[in-house]
Amino acid sequence: MIKKIHGLFKSNQSFCYSEDHQKSENFLDLVMQSMYDNGRKYWYVLNALRLHGGSLNQNFLRCYSSYPIKPLKSHKPFEKVMQIFVNQNLIVFNENYYSLSPKLFNSSRSLFLANTFEVIKDTILKDFNSVVKNTGMISFESGKMHDEFGKFQWGFKGASMITALKKGTKAGFVVADM
């Protein structure tokens, strides 16, 4: 039986495969290569999940995916894109984590590994907050992790009164990601 993945490729293309292909060890690689070649804006989501052991907290995936979290003209929002992935059975959502679908991919996902990466990244972002706050780059209490700027989510955002970053009398911003 031929199955297909659609809605994630340019020019209304679909990725067609049989159940035999799905059982192969390199099925994820084949899907990702096709998506890289014909739907790169969606490839970033699968690549982020693969690089993080198959599971990733939605706060970090929002940053890695490059999709807006607030309405932005001519851009699909993060939630809509993720719903396409879920509807195509490529990704499953459980509480705050997105994971590669075990129905399609034979991957050894580890929630422990995902949590470990998350703790490391949170520690780095907290340290970055401390450095930019203590050096006067941002206003003392303005640093926020996993916050919106320019309708996209960033790992870190803080308001800055540094003259070169200000726009007239309005504060500028320091944003950071990993």
PDB file of C-alpha atoms in Angstrom:
ATOM      1  CA  MET A   1       0.000   0.000   0.000  1.00  0.00           C
ATOM      2  CA  ILE A   2       1.345   3.403  -0.987  1.00  0.00           C
ATOM      3  CA  LYS A   3       1.148   6.154   1.639  1.00  0.00           C
ATOM      4  CA  LYS A   4       2.056   9.789   1.330  1.00  0.00           C
ATOM      5  CA  ILE A   5       3.098  12.782   3.391  1.00  0.00           C
ATOM      6  CA  HIS A   6       1.654  16.023   2.056  1.00  0.00           C
ATOM      7  CA  GLY A   7       1.351  19.648   3.070  1.00  0.00           C
ATOM      8  CA  LEU A   8       5.035  19.979   3.968  1.00  0.00           C
ATOM      9  CA  PHE A   9       6.612  20.342   0.537  1.00  0.00           C
ATOM     10  CA  LYS A  10       6.696  23.161  -1.994  1.00  0.00           C
ATOM     11  CA  SER A  11       4.427  23.258  -5.054  1.00  0.00           C
ATOM     12  CA  ASN A  12       1.909  20.908  -3.396  1.00  0.00           C
ATOM     13  CA  GLN A  13       4.298  17.947  -3.721  1.00  0.00           C
ATOM     14  CA  SER A  14       3.951  14.801  -1.607  1.00  0.00           C
ATOM     15  CA  PHE A  15       6.428  12.244  -0.292  1.00  0.00           C
ATOM     16  CA  CYS A  16       5.192   8.786  -1.336  1.00  0.00           C
ATOM     17  CA  TYR A  17       6.354   5.587   0.350  1.00  0.00           C
ATOM     18  CA  SER A  18       5.319   2.011   0.981  1.00  0.00           C
ATOM     19  CA  GLU A  19       5.115   0.218   4.320  1.00  0.00           C
ATOM     20  CA  ASP A  20       8.366  -1.581   3.437  1.00  0.00           C
ATOM     21  CA  HIS A  21      10.142   1.766   3.098  1.00  0.00           C
ATOM     22  CA  GLN A  22       8.710   2.868   6.427  1.00  0.00           C
ATOM     23  CA  LYS A  23      10.287  -0.116   8.199  1.00  0.00           C
ATOM     24  CA  SER A  24      13.778   0.619   6.883  1.00  0.00           C
ATOM     25  CA  GLU A  25      16.462   2.038   9.156  1.00  0.00           C
ATOM     26  CA  ASN A  26      17.021   5.124   7.010  1.00  0.00           C
ATOM     27  CA  PHE A  27      13.378   6.176   6.516  1.00  0.00           C
ATOM     28  CA  LEU A  28      13.863   9.335   8.610  1.00  0.00           C
ATOM     29  CA  ASP A  29      16.921  10.214   6.507  1.00  0.00           C
ATOM     30  CA  LEU A  30      14.910   9.788   3.302  1.00  0.00           C
ATOM     31  CA  VAL A  31      12.037  11.951   4.541  1.00  0.00           C
ATOM     32  CA  MET A  32      14.447  14.599   5.793  1.00  0.00           C
ATOM     33  CA  GLN A  33      16.455  14.668   2.561  1.00  0.00           C
ATOM     34  CA  SER A  34      13.285  15.065   0.527  1.00  0.00           C
ATOM     35  CA  MET A  35      12.088  17.793   2.877  1.00  0.00           C
ATOM     36  CA  TYR A  36      15.492  19.516   2.744  1.00  0.00           C
ATOM     37  CA  ASP A  37      15.343  19.558  -1.054  1.00  0.00           C
ATOM     38  CA  ASN A  38      11.648  20.374  -1.476  1.00  0.00           C
ATOM     39  CA  GLY A  39      10.376  21.925   1.733  1.00  0.00           C
ATOM     40  CA  ARG A  40      13.294  23.314   3.675  1.00  0.00           C
ATOM     41  CA  LYS A  41      11.219  25.596   5.880  1.00  0.00           C
ATOM     42  CA  TYR A  42       9.633  22.459   7.364  1.00  0.00           C
ATOM     43  CA  TRP A  43      12.900  20.530   7.491  1.00  0.00           C
ATOM     44  CA  TYR A  44      14.119  22.687  10.394  1.00  0.00           C
ATOM     45  CA  VAL A  45      11.519  21.144  12.697  1.00  0.00           C
ATOM     46  CA  LEU A  46      12.514  17.540  11.967  1.00  0.00           C
ATOM     47  CA  ASN A  47      16.190  18.425  12.086  1.00  0.00           C
ATOM     48  CA  ALA A  48      15.843  20.031  15.519  1.00  0.00           C
ATOM     49  CA  LEU A  49      14.045  16.958  16.824  1.00  0.00           C
ATOM     50  CA  ARG A  50      16.641  14.612  15.374  1.00  0.00           C
ATOM     51  CA  LEU A  51      19.527  16.611  16.806  1.00  0.00           C
ATOM     52  CA  HIS A  52      17.925  16.437  20.256  1.00  0.00           C
ATOM     53  CA  GLY A  53      17.419  12.700  20.392  1.00  0.00           C
ATOM     54  CA  GLY A  54      13.896  12.722  18.962  1.00  0.00           C
ATOM     55  CA  SER A  55      12.134  14.872  21.603  1.00  0.00           C
ATOM     56  CA  LEU A  56      12.184  18.579  22.331  1.00  0.00           C
ATOM     57  CA  ASN A  57      10.322  20.947  24.626  1.00  0.00           C
ATOM     58  CA  GLN A  58       7.947  23.187  22.673  1.00  0.00           C
ATOM     59  CA  ASN A  59       9.618  26.345  24.076  1.00  0.00           C
ATOM     60  CA  PHE A  60      12.887  25.421  22.410  1.00  0.00           C
ATOM     61  CA  LEU A  61      11.254  24.060  19.255  1.00  0.00           C
ATOM     62  CA  ARG A  62       9.488  27.404  18.775  1.00  0.00           C
ATOM     63  CA  CYS A  63      12.927  29.029  18.634  1.00  0.00           C
ATOM     64  CA  TYR A  64      14.482  26.453  16.305  1.00  0.00           C
ATOM     65  CA  SER A  65      11.573  26.265  13.868  1.00  0.00           C
ATOM     66  CA  SER A  66      11.692  29.910  12.695  1.00  0.00           C
ATOM     67  CA  TYR A  67       7.902  30.170  12.684  1.00  0.00           C
ATOM     68  CA  PRO A  68       6.130  33.162  14.226  1.00  0.00           C
ATOM     69  CA  ILE A  69       4.238  32.657  17.463  1.00  0.00           C
ATOM     70  CA  LYS A  70       2.026  35.680  16.781  1.00  0.00           C
ATOM     71  CA  PRO A  71       0.152  36.419  13.535  1.00  0.00           C
ATOM     72  CA  LEU A  72       2.482  37.652  10.805  1.00  0.00           C
ATOM     73  CA  LYS A  73       1.344  38.355   7.257  1.00  0.00           C
ATOM     74  CA  SER A  74       2.219  35.594   4.755  1.00  0.00           C
ATOM     75  CA  HIS A  75       3.713  33.304   7.439  1.00  0.00           C
ATOM     76  CA  LYS A  76       2.136  30.192   8.911  1.00  0.00           C
ATOM     77  CA  PRO A  77       2.138  30.326  12.719  1.00  0.00           C
ATOM     78  CA  PHE A  78       4.023  27.736  14.758  1.00  0.00           C
ATOM     79  CA  GLU A  79       0.889  25.990  16.063  1.00  0.00           C
ATOM     80  CA  LYS A  80      -0.540  25.554  12.563  1.00  0.00           C
ATOM     81  CA  VAL A  81       2.697  24.098  11.205  1.00  0.00           C
ATOM     82  CA  MET A  82       3.007  21.714  14.132  1.00  0.00           C
ATOM     83  CA  GLN A  83      -0.590  20.600  13.608  1.00  0.00           C
ATOM     84  CA  ILE A  84       0.325  19.648  10.021  1.00  0.00           C
ATOM     85  CA  PHE A  85       3.210  17.528  11.340  1.00  0.00           C
ATOM     86  CA  VAL A  86       0.914  15.867  13.900  1.00  0.00           C
ATOM     87  CA  ASN A  87      -1.824  15.256  11.309  1.00  0.00           C
ATOM     88  CA  GLN A  88       0.718  13.617   8.991  1.00  0.00           C
ATOM     89  CA  ASN A  89       1.865  11.348  11.884  1.00  0.00           C
ATOM     90  CA  LEU A  90       5.432  12.622  11.660  1.00  0.00           C
ATOM     91  CA  ILE A  91       5.406  14.104  15.149  1.00  0.00           C
ATOM     92  CA  VAL A  92       3.472  13.426  18.333  1.00  0.00           C
ATOM     93  CA  PHE A  93       2.729  15.979  21.043  1.00  0.00           C
ATOM     94  CA  ASN A  94       2.715  14.940  24.687  1.00  0.00           C
ATOM     95  CA  GLU A  95       2.297  17.610  27.370  1.00  0.00           C
ATOM     96  CA  ASN A  96       5.077  20.121  26.549  1.00  0.00           C
ATOM     97  CA  TYR A  97       7.169  17.892  24.270  1.00  0.00           C
ATOM     98  CA  TYR A  98       7.139  17.226  20.556  1.00  0.00           C
ATOM     99  CA  SER A  99       8.642  13.888  19.546  1.00  0.00           C
ATOM    100  CA  LEU A 100       9.293  11.998  16.341  1.00  0.00           C
ATOM    101  CA  SER A 101       6.409   9.606  15.743  1.00  0.00           C
ATOM    102  CA  PRO A 102       7.186   6.035  16.811  1.00  0.00           C
ATOM    103  CA  LYS A 103       4.668   4.876  14.166  1.00  0.00           C
ATOM    104  CA  LEU A 104       6.957   6.108  11.396  1.00  0.00           C
ATOM    105  CA  PHE A 105      10.482   6.271  12.720  1.00  0.00           C
ATOM    106  CA  ASN A 106      12.578   3.653  14.422  1.00  0.00           C
ATOM    107  CA  SER A 107      14.496   6.004  16.642  1.00  0.00           C
ATOM    108  CA  SER A 108      15.710   5.595  20.160  1.00  0.00           C
ATOM    109  CA  ARG A 109      14.122   8.623  21.785  1.00  0.00           C
ATOM    110  CA  SER A 110      15.039   9.439  25.297  1.00  0.00           C
ATOM    111  CA  LEU A 111      13.042  11.882  27.375  1.00  0.00           C
ATOM    112  CA  PHE A 112      15.935  11.801  29.831  1.00  0.00           C
ATOM    113  CA  LEU A 113      18.272  13.037  27.072  1.00  0.00           C
ATOM    114  CA  ALA A 114      15.787  15.744  26.068  1.00  0.00           C
ATOM    115  CA  ASN A 115      15.492  16.884  29.696  1.00  0.00           C
ATOM    116  CA  THR A 116      19.276  16.926  30.063  1.00  0.00           C
ATOM    117  CA  PHE A 117      19.655  19.162  27.000  1.00  0.00           C
ATOM    118  CA  GLU A 118      16.907  21.392  28.337  1.00  0.00           C
ATOM    119  CA  VAL A 119      18.638  21.842  31.717  1.00  0.00           C
ATOM    120  CA  ILE A 120      21.938  22.668  29.994  1.00  0.00           C
ATOM    121  CA  LYS A 121      20.308  25.242  27.685  1.00  0.00           C
ATOM    122  CA  ASP A 122      18.339  26.829  30.535  1.00  0.00           C
ATOM    123  CA  THR A 123      21.551  27.127  32.553  1.00  0.00           C
ATOM    124  CA  ILE A 124      23.350  28.800  29.647  1.00  0.00           C
ATOM    125  CA  LEU A 125      20.448  31.226  29.110  1.00  0.00           C
ATOM    126  CA  LYS A 126      20.355  32.071  32.832  1.00  0.00           C
ATOM    127  CA  ASP A 127      24.117  32.683  32.799  1.00  0.00           C
ATOM    128  CA  PHE A 128      23.742  34.868  29.700  1.00  0.00           C
ATOM    129  CA  ASN A 129      21.021  36.842  31.489  1.00  0.00           C
ATOM    130  CA  SER A 130      23.343  37.331  34.440  1.00  0.00           C
ATOM    131  CA  VAL A 131      26.229  38.518  32.261  1.00  0.00           C
ATOM    132  CA  VAL A 132      24.237  41.020  30.178  1.00  0.00           C
ATOM    133  CA  LYS A 133      22.415  42.281  33.263  1.00  0.00           C
ATOM    134  CA  ASN A 134      25.592  42.738  35.338  1.00  0.00           C
ATOM    135  CA  THR A 135      27.497  44.432  32.504  1.00  0.00           C
ATOM    136  CA  GLY A 136      24.660  46.912  31.917  1.00  0.00           C
ATOM    137  CA  MET A 137      23.714  45.687  28.442  1.00  0.00           C
ATOM    138  CA  ILE A 138      20.093  45.239  29.499  1.00  0.00           C
ATOM    139  CA  SER A 139      17.888  46.883  32.078  1.00  0.00           C
ATOM    140  CA  PHE A 140      18.277  45.021  35.343  1.00  0.00           C
ATOM    141  CA  GLU A 141      14.878  43.272  35.581  1.00  0.00           C
ATOM    142  CA  SER A 142      13.989  43.087  31.866  1.00  0.00           C
ATOM    143  CA  GLY A 143      15.646  39.783  30.933  1.00  0.00           C
ATOM    144  CA  LYS A 144      13.174  37.031  30.056  1.00  0.00           C
ATOM    145  CA  MET A 145      13.727  33.514  28.801  1.00  0.00           C
ATOM    146  CA  HIS A 146      11.592  32.039  25.992  1.00  0.00           C
ATOM    147  CA  ASP A 147       9.966  35.345  25.151  1.00  0.00           C
ATOM    148  CA  GLU A 148       8.556  36.921  22.009  1.00  0.00           C
ATOM    149  CA  PHE A 149      10.292  39.625  20.002  1.00  0.00           C
ATOM    150  CA  GLY A 150       9.272  40.597  16.481  1.00  0.00           C
ATOM    151  CA  LYS A 151       6.477  37.982  16.582  1.00  0.00           C
ATOM    152  CA  PHE A 152       9.027  35.165  16.908  1.00  0.00           C
ATOM    153  CA  GLN A 153      10.112  33.342  20.040  1.00  0.00           C
ATOM    154  CA  TRP A 154      13.672  33.755  21.248  1.00  0.00           C
ATOM    155  CA  GLY A 155      15.621  31.903  23.904  1.00  0.00           C
ATOM    156  CA  PHE A 156      16.304  35.202  25.664  1.00  0.00           C
ATOM    157  CA  LYS A 157      15.107  38.804  25.371  1.00  0.00           C
ATOM    158  CA  GLY A 158      16.013  41.890  27.365  1.00  0.00           C
ATOM    159  CA  ALA A 159      15.389  45.633  26.988  1.00  0.00           C
ATOM    160  CA  SER A 160      18.513  47.748  26.567  1.00  0.00           C
ATOM    161  CA  MET A 161      19.097  51.456  27.049  1.00  0.00           C
ATOM    162  CA  ILE A 162      22.466  51.404  25.255  1.00  0.00           C
ATOM    163  CA  THR A 163      22.467  54.362  22.864  1.00  0.00           C
ATOM    164  CA  ALA A 164      23.465  52.308  19.816  1.00  0.00           C
ATOM    165  CA  LEU A 165      20.553  49.922  20.370  1.00  0.00           C
ATOM    166  CA  LYS A 166      17.895  52.534  21.151  1.00  0.00           C
ATOM    167  CA  LYS A 167      15.491  53.834  18.543  1.00  0.00           C
ATOM    168  CA  GLY A 168      14.993  57.453  19.500  1.00  0.00           C
ATOM    169  CA  THR A 169      13.838  57.429  23.092  1.00  0.00           C
ATOM    170  CA  LYS A 170      12.551  53.828  22.924  1.00  0.00           C
ATOM    171  CA  ALA A 171      14.605  51.018  24.415  1.00  0.00           C
ATOM    172  CA  GLY A 172      16.447  48.641  22.163  1.00  0.00           C
ATOM    173  CA  PHE A 173      16.541  44.906  22.716  1.00  0.00           C
ATOM    174  CA  VAL A 174      19.112  42.167  23.120  1.00  0.00           C
ATOM    175  CA  VAL A 175      17.911  38.782  21.884  1.00  0.00           C
ATOM    176  CA  ALA A 176      19.724  35.464  21.991  1.00  0.00           C
ATOM    177  CA  ASP A 177      19.188  31.896  20.857  1.00  0.00           C
ATOM    178  CA  MET A 178      21.132  28.688  20.812  1.00  0.00           C
TER     179      MET A 178
END
